[in-house]
Coordinates of N, CA and C in Angstrom, one line a residue:
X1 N 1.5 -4.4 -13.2 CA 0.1 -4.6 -13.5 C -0.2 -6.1 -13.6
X2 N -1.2 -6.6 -13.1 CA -1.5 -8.0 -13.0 C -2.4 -8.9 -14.2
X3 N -2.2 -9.6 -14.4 CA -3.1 -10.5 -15.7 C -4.6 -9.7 -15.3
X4 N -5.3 -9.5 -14.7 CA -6.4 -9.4 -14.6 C -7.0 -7.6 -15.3
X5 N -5.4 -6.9 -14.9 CA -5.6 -5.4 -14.8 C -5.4 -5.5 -16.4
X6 N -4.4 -6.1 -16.4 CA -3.7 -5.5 -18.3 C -5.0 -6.3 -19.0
X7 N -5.5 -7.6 -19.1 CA -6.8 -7.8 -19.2 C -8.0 -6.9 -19.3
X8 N -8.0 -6.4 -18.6 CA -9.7 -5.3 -18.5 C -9.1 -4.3 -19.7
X9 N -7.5 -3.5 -19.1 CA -7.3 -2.7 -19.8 C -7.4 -2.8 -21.6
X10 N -7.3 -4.1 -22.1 CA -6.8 -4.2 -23.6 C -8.4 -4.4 -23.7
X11 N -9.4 -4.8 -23.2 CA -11.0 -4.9 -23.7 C -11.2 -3.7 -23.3
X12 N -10.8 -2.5 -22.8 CA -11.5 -1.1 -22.4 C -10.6 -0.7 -23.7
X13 N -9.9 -1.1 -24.0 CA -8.9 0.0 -25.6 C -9.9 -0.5 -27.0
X14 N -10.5 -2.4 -26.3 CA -10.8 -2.7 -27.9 C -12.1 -2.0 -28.1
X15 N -13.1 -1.7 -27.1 CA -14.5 -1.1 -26.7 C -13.9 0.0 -27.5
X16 N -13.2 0.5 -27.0 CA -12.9 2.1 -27.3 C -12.4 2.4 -28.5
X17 N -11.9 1.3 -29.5 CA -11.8 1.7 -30.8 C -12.9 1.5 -31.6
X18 N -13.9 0.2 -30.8 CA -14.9 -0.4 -31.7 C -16.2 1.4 -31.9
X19 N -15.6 1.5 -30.5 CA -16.7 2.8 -30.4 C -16.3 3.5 -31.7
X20 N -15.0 4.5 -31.7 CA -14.8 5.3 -32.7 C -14.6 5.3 -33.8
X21 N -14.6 3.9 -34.1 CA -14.9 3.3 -35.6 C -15.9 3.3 -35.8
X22 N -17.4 3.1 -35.3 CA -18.4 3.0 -35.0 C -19.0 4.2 -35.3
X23 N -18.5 5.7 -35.0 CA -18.9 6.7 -34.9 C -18.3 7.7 -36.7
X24 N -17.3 7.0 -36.9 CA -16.3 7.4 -38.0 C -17.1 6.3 -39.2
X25 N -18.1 5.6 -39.2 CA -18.9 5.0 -40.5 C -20.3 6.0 -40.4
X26 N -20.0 6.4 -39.2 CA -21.7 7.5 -39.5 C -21.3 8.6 -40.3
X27 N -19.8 9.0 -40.1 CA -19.6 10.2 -40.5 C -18.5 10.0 -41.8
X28 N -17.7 8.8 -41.8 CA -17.4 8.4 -43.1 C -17.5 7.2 -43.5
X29 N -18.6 6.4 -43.7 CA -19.2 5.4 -44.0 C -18.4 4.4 -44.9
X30 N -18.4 5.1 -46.4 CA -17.6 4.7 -47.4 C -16.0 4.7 -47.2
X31 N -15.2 5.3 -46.5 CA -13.6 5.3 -46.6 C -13.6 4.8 -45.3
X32 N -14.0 4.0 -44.5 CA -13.7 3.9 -43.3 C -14.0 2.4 -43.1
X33 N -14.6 2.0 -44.2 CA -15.4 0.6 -44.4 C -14.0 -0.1 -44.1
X34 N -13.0 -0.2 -45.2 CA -11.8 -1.1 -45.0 C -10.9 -0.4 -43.6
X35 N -10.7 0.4 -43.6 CA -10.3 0.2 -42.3 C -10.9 -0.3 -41.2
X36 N -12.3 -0.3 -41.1 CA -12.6 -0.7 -40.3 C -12.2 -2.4 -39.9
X37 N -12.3 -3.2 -41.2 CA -12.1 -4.7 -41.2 C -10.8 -4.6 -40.4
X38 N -9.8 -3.7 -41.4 CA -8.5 -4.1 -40.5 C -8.2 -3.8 -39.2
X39 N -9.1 -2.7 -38.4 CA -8.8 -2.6 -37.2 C -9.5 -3.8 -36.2
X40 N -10.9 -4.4 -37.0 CA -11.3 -5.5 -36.3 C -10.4 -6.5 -36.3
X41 N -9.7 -6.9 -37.6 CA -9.1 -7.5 -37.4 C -7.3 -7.4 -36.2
X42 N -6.8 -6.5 -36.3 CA -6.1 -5.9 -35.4 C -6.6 -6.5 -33.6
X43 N -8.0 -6.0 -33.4 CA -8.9 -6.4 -32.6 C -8.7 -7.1 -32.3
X44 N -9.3 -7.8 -32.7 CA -9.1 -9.5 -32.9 C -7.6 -10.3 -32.6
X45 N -6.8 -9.6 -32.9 CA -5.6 -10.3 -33.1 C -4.7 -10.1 -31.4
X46 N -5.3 -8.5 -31.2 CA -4.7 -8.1 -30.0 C -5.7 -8.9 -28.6
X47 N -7.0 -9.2 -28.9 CA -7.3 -10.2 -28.3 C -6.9 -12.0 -27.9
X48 N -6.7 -12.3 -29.0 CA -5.7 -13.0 -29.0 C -4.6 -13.4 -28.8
X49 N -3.8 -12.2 -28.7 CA -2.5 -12.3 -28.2 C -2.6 -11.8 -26.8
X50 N -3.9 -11.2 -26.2 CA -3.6 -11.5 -25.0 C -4.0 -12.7 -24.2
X51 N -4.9 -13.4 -24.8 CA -5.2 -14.2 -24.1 C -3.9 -15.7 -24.4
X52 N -3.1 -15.3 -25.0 CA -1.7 -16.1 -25.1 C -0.5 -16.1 -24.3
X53 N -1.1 -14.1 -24.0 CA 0.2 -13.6 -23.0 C -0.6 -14.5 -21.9
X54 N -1.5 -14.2 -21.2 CA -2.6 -15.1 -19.9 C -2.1 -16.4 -19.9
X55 N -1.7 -17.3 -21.1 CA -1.9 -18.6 -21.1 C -0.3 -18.8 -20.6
X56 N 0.3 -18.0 -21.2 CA 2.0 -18.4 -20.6 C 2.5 -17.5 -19.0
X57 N 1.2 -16.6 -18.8 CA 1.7 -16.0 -17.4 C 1.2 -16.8 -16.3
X58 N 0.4 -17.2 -16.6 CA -0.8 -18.7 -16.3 C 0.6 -19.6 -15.9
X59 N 1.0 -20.1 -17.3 CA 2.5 -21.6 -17.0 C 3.4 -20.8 -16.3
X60 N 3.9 -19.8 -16.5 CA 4.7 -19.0 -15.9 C 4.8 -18.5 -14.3
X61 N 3.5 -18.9 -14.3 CA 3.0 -18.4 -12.5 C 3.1 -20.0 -11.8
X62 N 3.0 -20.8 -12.6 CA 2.7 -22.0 -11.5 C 4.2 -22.8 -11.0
X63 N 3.7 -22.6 -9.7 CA 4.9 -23.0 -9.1 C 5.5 -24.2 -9.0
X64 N 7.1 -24.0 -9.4 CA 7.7 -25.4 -8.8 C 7.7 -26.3 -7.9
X65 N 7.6 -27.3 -8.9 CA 7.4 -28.5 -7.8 C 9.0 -28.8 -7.2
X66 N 9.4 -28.7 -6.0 CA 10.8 -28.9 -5.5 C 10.9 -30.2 -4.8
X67 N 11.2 -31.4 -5.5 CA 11.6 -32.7 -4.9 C 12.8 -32.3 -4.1
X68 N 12.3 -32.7 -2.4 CA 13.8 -32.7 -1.4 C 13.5 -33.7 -1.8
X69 N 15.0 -34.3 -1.3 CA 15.8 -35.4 -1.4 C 15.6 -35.8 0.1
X70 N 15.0 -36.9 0.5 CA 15.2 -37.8 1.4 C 16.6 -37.8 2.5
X71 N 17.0 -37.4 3.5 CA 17.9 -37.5 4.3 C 18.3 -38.9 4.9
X72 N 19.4 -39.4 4.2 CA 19.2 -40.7 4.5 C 20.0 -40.9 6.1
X73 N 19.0 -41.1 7.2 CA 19.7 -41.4 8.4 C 21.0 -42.1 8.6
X74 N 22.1 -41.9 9.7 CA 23.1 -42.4 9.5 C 23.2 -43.7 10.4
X75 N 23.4 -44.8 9.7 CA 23.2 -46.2 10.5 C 23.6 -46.3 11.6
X76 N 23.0 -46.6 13.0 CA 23.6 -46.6 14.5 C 24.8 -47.4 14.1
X77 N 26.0 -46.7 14.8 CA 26.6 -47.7 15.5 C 26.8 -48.3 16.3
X78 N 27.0 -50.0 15.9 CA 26.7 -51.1 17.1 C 27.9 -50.9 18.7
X79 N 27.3 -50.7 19.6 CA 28.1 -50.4 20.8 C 28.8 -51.6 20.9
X80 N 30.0 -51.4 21.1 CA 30.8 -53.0 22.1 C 30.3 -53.3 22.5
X81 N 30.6 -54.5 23.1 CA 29.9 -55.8 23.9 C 30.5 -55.2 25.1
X82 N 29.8 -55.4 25.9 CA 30.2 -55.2 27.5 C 31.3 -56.5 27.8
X83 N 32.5 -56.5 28.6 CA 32.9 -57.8 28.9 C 32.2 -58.5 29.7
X84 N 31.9 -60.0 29.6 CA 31.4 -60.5 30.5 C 32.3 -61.1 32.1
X85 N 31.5 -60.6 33.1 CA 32.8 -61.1 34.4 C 31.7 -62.2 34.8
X86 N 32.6 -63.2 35.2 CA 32.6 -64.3 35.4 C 32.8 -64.2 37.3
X87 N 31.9 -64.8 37.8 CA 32.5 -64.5 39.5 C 33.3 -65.6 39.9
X88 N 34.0 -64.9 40.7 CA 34.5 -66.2 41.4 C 34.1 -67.5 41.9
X89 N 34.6 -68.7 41.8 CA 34.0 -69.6 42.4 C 34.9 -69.4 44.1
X90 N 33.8 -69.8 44.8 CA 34.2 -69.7 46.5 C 34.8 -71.0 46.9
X91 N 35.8 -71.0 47.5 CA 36.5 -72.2 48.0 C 35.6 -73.0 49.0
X92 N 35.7 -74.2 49.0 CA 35.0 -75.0 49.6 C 34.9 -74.5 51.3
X93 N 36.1 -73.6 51.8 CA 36.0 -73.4 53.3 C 35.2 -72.0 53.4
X94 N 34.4 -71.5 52.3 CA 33.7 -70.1 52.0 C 34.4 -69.1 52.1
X95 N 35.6 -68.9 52.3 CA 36.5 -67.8 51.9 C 37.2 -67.8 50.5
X96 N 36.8 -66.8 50.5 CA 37.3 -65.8 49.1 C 39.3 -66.2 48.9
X97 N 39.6 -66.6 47.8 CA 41.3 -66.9 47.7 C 41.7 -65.2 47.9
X98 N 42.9 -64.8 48.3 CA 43.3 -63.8 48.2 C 44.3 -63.6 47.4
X99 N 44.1 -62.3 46.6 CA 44.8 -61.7 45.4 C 46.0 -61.2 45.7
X100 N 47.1 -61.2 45.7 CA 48.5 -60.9 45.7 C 49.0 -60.1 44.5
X101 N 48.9 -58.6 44.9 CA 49.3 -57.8 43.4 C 50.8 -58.1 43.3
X102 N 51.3 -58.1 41.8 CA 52.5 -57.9 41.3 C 53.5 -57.2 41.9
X103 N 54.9 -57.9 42.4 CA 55.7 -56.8 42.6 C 55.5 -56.7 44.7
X104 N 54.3 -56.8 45.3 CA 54.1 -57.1 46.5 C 54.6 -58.6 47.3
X105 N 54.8 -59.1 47.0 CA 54.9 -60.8 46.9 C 55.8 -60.9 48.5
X106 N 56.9 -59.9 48.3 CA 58.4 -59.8 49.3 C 58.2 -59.1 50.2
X107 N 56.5 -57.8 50.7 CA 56.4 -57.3 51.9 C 55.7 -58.5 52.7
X108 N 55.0 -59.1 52.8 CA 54.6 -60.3 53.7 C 55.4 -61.4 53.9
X109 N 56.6 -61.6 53.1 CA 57.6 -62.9 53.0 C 59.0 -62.7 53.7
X110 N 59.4 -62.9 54.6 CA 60.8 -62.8 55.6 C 61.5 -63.1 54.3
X111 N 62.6 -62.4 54.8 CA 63.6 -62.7 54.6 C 64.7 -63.2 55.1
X112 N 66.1 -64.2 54.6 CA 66.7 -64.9 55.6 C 67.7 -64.2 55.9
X113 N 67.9 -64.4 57.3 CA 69.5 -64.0 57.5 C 70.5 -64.6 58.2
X114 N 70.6 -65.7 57.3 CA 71.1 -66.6 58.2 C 71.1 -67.1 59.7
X115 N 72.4 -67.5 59.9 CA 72.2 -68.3 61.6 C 71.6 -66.8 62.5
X116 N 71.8 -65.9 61.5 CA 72.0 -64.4 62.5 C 73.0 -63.9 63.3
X117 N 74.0 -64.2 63.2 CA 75.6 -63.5 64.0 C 75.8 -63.1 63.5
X118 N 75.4 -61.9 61.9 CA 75.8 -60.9 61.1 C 74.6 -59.9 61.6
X119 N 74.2 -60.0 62.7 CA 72.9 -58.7 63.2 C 73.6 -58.9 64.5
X120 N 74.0 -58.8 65.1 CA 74.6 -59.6 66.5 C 76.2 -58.3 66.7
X121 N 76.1 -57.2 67.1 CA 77.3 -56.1 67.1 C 77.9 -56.7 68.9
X122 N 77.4 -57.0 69.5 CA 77.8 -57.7 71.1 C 77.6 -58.8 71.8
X123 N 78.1 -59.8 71.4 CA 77.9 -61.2 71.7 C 77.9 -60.9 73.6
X124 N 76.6 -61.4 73.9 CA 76.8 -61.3 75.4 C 77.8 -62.6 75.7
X125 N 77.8 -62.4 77.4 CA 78.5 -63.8 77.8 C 77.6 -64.6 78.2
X126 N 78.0 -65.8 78.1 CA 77.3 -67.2 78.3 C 76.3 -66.9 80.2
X127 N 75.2 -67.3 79.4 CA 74.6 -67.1 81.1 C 74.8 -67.7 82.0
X128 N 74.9 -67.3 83.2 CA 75.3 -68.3 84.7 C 74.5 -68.8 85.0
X129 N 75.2 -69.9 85.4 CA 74.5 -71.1 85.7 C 73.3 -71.0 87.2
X130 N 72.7 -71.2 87.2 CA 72.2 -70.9 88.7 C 73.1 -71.7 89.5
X131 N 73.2 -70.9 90.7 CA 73.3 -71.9 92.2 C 72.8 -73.2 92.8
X132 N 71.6 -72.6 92.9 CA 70.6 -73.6 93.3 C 70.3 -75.0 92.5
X133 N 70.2 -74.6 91.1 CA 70.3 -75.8 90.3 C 70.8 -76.6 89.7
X134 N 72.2 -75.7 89.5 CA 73.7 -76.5 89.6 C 73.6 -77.5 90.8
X135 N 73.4 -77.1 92.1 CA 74.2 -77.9 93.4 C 72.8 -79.6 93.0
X136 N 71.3 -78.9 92.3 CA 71.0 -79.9 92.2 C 71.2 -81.2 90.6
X137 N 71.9 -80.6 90.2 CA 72.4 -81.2 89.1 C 71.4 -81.4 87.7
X138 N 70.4 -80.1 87.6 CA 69.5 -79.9 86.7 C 69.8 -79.5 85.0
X139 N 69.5 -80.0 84.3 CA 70.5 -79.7 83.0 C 69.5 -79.1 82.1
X140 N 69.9 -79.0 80.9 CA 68.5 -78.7 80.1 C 69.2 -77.8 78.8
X141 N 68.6 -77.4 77.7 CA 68.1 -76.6 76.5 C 67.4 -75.2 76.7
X142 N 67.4 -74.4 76.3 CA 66.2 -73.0 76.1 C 66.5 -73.0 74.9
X143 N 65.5 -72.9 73.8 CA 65.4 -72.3 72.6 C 64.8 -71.1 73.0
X144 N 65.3 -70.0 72.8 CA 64.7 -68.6 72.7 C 64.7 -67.5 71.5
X145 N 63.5 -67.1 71.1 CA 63.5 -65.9 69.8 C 63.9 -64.7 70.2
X146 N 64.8 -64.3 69.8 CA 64.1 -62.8 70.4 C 63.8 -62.0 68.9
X147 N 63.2 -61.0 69.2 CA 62.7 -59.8 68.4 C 63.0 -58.6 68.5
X148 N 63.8 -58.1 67.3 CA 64.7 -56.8 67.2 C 64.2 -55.8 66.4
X149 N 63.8 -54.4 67.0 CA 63.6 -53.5 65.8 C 64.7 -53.0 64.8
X150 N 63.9 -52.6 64.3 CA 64.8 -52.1 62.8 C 65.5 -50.9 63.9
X151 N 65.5 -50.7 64.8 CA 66.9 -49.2 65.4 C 67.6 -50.5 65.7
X152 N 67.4 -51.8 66.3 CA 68.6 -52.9 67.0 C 68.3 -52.8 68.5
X153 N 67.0 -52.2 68.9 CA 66.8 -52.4 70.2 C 65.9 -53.5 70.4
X154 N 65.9 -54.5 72.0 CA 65.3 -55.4 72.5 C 63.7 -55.2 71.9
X155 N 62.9 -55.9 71.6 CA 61.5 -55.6 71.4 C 60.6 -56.7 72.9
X156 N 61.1 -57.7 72.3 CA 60.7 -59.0 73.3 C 61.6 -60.4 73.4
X157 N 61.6 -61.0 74.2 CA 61.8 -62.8 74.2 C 60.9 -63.4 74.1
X158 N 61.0 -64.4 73.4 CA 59.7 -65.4 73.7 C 60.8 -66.9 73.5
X159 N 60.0 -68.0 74.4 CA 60.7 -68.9 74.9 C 59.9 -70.3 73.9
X160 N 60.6 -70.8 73.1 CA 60.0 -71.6 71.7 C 60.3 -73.0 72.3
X161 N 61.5 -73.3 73.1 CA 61.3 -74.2 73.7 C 62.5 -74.6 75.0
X162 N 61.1 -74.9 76.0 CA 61.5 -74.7 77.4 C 62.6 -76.0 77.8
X163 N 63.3 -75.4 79.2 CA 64.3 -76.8 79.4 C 63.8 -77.3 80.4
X164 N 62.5 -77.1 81.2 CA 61.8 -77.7 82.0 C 62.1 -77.8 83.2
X165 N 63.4 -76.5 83.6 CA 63.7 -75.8 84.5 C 63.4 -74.2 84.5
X166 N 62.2 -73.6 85.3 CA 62.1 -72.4 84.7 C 63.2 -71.5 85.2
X167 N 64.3 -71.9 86.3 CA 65.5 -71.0 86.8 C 66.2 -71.2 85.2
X168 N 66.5 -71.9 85.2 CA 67.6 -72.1 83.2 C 67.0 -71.0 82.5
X169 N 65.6 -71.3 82.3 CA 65.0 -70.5 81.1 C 65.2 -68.9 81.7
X170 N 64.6 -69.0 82.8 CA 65.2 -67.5 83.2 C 66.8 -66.7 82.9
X171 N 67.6 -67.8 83.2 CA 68.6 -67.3 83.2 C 69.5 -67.1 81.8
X172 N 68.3 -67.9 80.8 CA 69.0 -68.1 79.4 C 68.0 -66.3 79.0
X173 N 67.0 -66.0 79.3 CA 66.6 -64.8 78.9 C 66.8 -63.8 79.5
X174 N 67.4 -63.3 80.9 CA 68.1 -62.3 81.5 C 69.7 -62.1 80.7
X175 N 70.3 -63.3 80.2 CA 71.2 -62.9 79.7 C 70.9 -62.3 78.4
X176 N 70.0 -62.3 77.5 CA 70.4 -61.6 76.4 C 69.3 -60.0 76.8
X177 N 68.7 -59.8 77.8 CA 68.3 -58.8 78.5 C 69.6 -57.5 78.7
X178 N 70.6 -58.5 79.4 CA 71.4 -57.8 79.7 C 72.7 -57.6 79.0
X179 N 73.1 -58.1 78.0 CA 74.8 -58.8 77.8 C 74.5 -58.6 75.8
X180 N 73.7 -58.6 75.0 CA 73.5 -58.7 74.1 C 73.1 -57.1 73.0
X181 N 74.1 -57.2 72.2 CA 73.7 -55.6 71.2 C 73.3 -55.8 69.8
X182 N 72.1 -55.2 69.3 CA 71.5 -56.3 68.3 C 71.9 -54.8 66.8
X183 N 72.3 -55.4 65.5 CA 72.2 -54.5 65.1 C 70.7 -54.0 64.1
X184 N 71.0 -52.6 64.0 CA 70.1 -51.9 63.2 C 69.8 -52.2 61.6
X185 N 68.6 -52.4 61.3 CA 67.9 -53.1 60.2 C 67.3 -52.6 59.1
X186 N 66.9 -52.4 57.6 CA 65.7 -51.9 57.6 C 64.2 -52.3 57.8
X187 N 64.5 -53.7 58.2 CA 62.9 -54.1 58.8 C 63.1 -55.0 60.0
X188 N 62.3 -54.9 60.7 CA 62.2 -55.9 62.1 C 62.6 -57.5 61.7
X189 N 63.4 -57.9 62.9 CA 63.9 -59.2 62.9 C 63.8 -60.3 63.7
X190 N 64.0 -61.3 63.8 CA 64.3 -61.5 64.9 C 66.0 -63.2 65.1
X191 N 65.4 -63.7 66.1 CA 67.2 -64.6 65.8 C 66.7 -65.7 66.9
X192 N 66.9 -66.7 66.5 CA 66.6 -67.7 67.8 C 68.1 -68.7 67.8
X193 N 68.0 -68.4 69.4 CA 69.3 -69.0 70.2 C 69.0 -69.7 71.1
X194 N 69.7 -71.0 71.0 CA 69.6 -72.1 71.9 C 70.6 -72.0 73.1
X195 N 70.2 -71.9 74.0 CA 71.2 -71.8 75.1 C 71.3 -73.3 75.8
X196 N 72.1 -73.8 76.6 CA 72.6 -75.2 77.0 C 73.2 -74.8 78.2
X197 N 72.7 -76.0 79.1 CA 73.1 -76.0 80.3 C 73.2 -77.3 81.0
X198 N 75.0 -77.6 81.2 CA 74.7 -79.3 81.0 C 76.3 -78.7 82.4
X199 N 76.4 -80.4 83.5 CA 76.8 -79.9 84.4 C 78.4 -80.5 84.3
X200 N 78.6 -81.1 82.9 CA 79.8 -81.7 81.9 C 80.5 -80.0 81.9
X201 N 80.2 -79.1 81.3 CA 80.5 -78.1 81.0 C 80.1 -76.8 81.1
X202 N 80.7 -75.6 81.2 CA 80.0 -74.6 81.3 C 78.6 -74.1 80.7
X203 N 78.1 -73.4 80.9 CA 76.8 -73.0 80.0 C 77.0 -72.5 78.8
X204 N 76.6 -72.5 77.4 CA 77.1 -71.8 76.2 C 75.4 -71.7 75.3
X205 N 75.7 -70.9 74.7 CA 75.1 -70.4 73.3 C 75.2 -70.7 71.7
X206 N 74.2 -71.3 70.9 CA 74.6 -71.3 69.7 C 73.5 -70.5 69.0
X207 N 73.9 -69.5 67.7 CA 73.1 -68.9 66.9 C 72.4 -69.9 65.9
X208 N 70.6 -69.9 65.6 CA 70.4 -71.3 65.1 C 69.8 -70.3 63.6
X209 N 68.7 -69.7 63.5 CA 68.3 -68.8 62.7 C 67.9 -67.7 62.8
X210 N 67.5 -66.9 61.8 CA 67.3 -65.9 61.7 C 66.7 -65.1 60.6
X211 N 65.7 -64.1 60.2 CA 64.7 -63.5 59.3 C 64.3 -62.3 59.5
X212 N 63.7 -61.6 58.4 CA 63.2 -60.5 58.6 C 61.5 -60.8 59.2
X213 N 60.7 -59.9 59.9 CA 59.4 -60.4 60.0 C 58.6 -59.0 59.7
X214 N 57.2 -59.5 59.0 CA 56.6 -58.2 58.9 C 56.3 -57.1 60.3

């Protein structure tokens, strides 16, 4: 039942007693006198108490005030600093220096191997002398490289420094063509041999150096 309903109801009960009190002085005038006071007062009192019950269903009805609490955001975290890269400075001739990783340093760099007669399994024989340039008494040097793969087979000759006879130099590089057994490596090599040709003495060979090459 709502404040409004139980309200009507208790003024439709107080009507309704006032009536039959009302009707009970016509018919008993004199004995009904004091009762009557007291039911007015009664009356009265239940009026009263309801409009007390109204005043607390009134406080009773009004709603709470609900303070939320504020969400306090959670402070950004400051991101790291980015590193700063610094560029290169360019070399005065506009190329870039080149970087040589760790540990790489020894595939671009020979290695030695001495004079080279520890790669050398068949010493050819000393080249012959030409005919023709013996009778003319032509003498001379060949420095020659040659170039060995890693199996110990011929790759090439190349002639580093000539004796200014090209029959000599020929004949200083047909001999290791033909007469010479190179050995097997794990990387390409090569061996440079001076050959001599003087008309004091036979023709001979000396082993001068020798390296690995990329």
């Amino acid at each position: 039942m709502t404040v409004s309903e139980r309200r009507n109801y208790q003024v439709a009960v107080l009507f309704a007693l006032i009536f039959h009190l009302s009707l009970a002085l016509v018919v008993f005038p004199m004995q009904l006198l004091t009762i009557s006071s007291g039911v007015e007062e009664m009356a009265v009192g239940i009026y009263e108490l309801s409009d007390f019950e109204l005043e607390d269903q009134a406080t009773e009805a009004k709603p709470e005030l609900i303070v939320k609490a504020e969400k306090q955001k959670p402070k950004p975290i400051p991101s790291p600093a980015k590193p700063v890269v610094h560029a290169n400075p360019k070399p005065k001739n506009g190329q870039p220096d080149q970087i040589v990783k760790p540990g790489t340093e020894h595939l671009n760099s020979p290695i030695g191997l001495g004079d080279g007669s520890g790669m050398v399994i068949g010493f050819g024989r000393p080249p012959y002398y030409p005919k023709n340039a013996e009778n003319e008494g032509s003498e001379g040097q060949v420095l020659v490289r040659v170039f060995v793969k890693k199996d110990g087979s011929l790759e090439k000759t190349e002639i580093k420094e000539k004796s200014g006879d090209l029959r000599l130099d020929n004949a200083a590089v047909n001999s290791l063509k033909r007469e010479w057994i190179f050995k097997p490596n794990t990387e390409d090599y090569y061996i440079d041999i001076l050959f001599s040709f003087s008309m004091d003495s036979r023709p001979g060979y000396k082993l001068i150096d020798s390296a690995t090459r990329p």
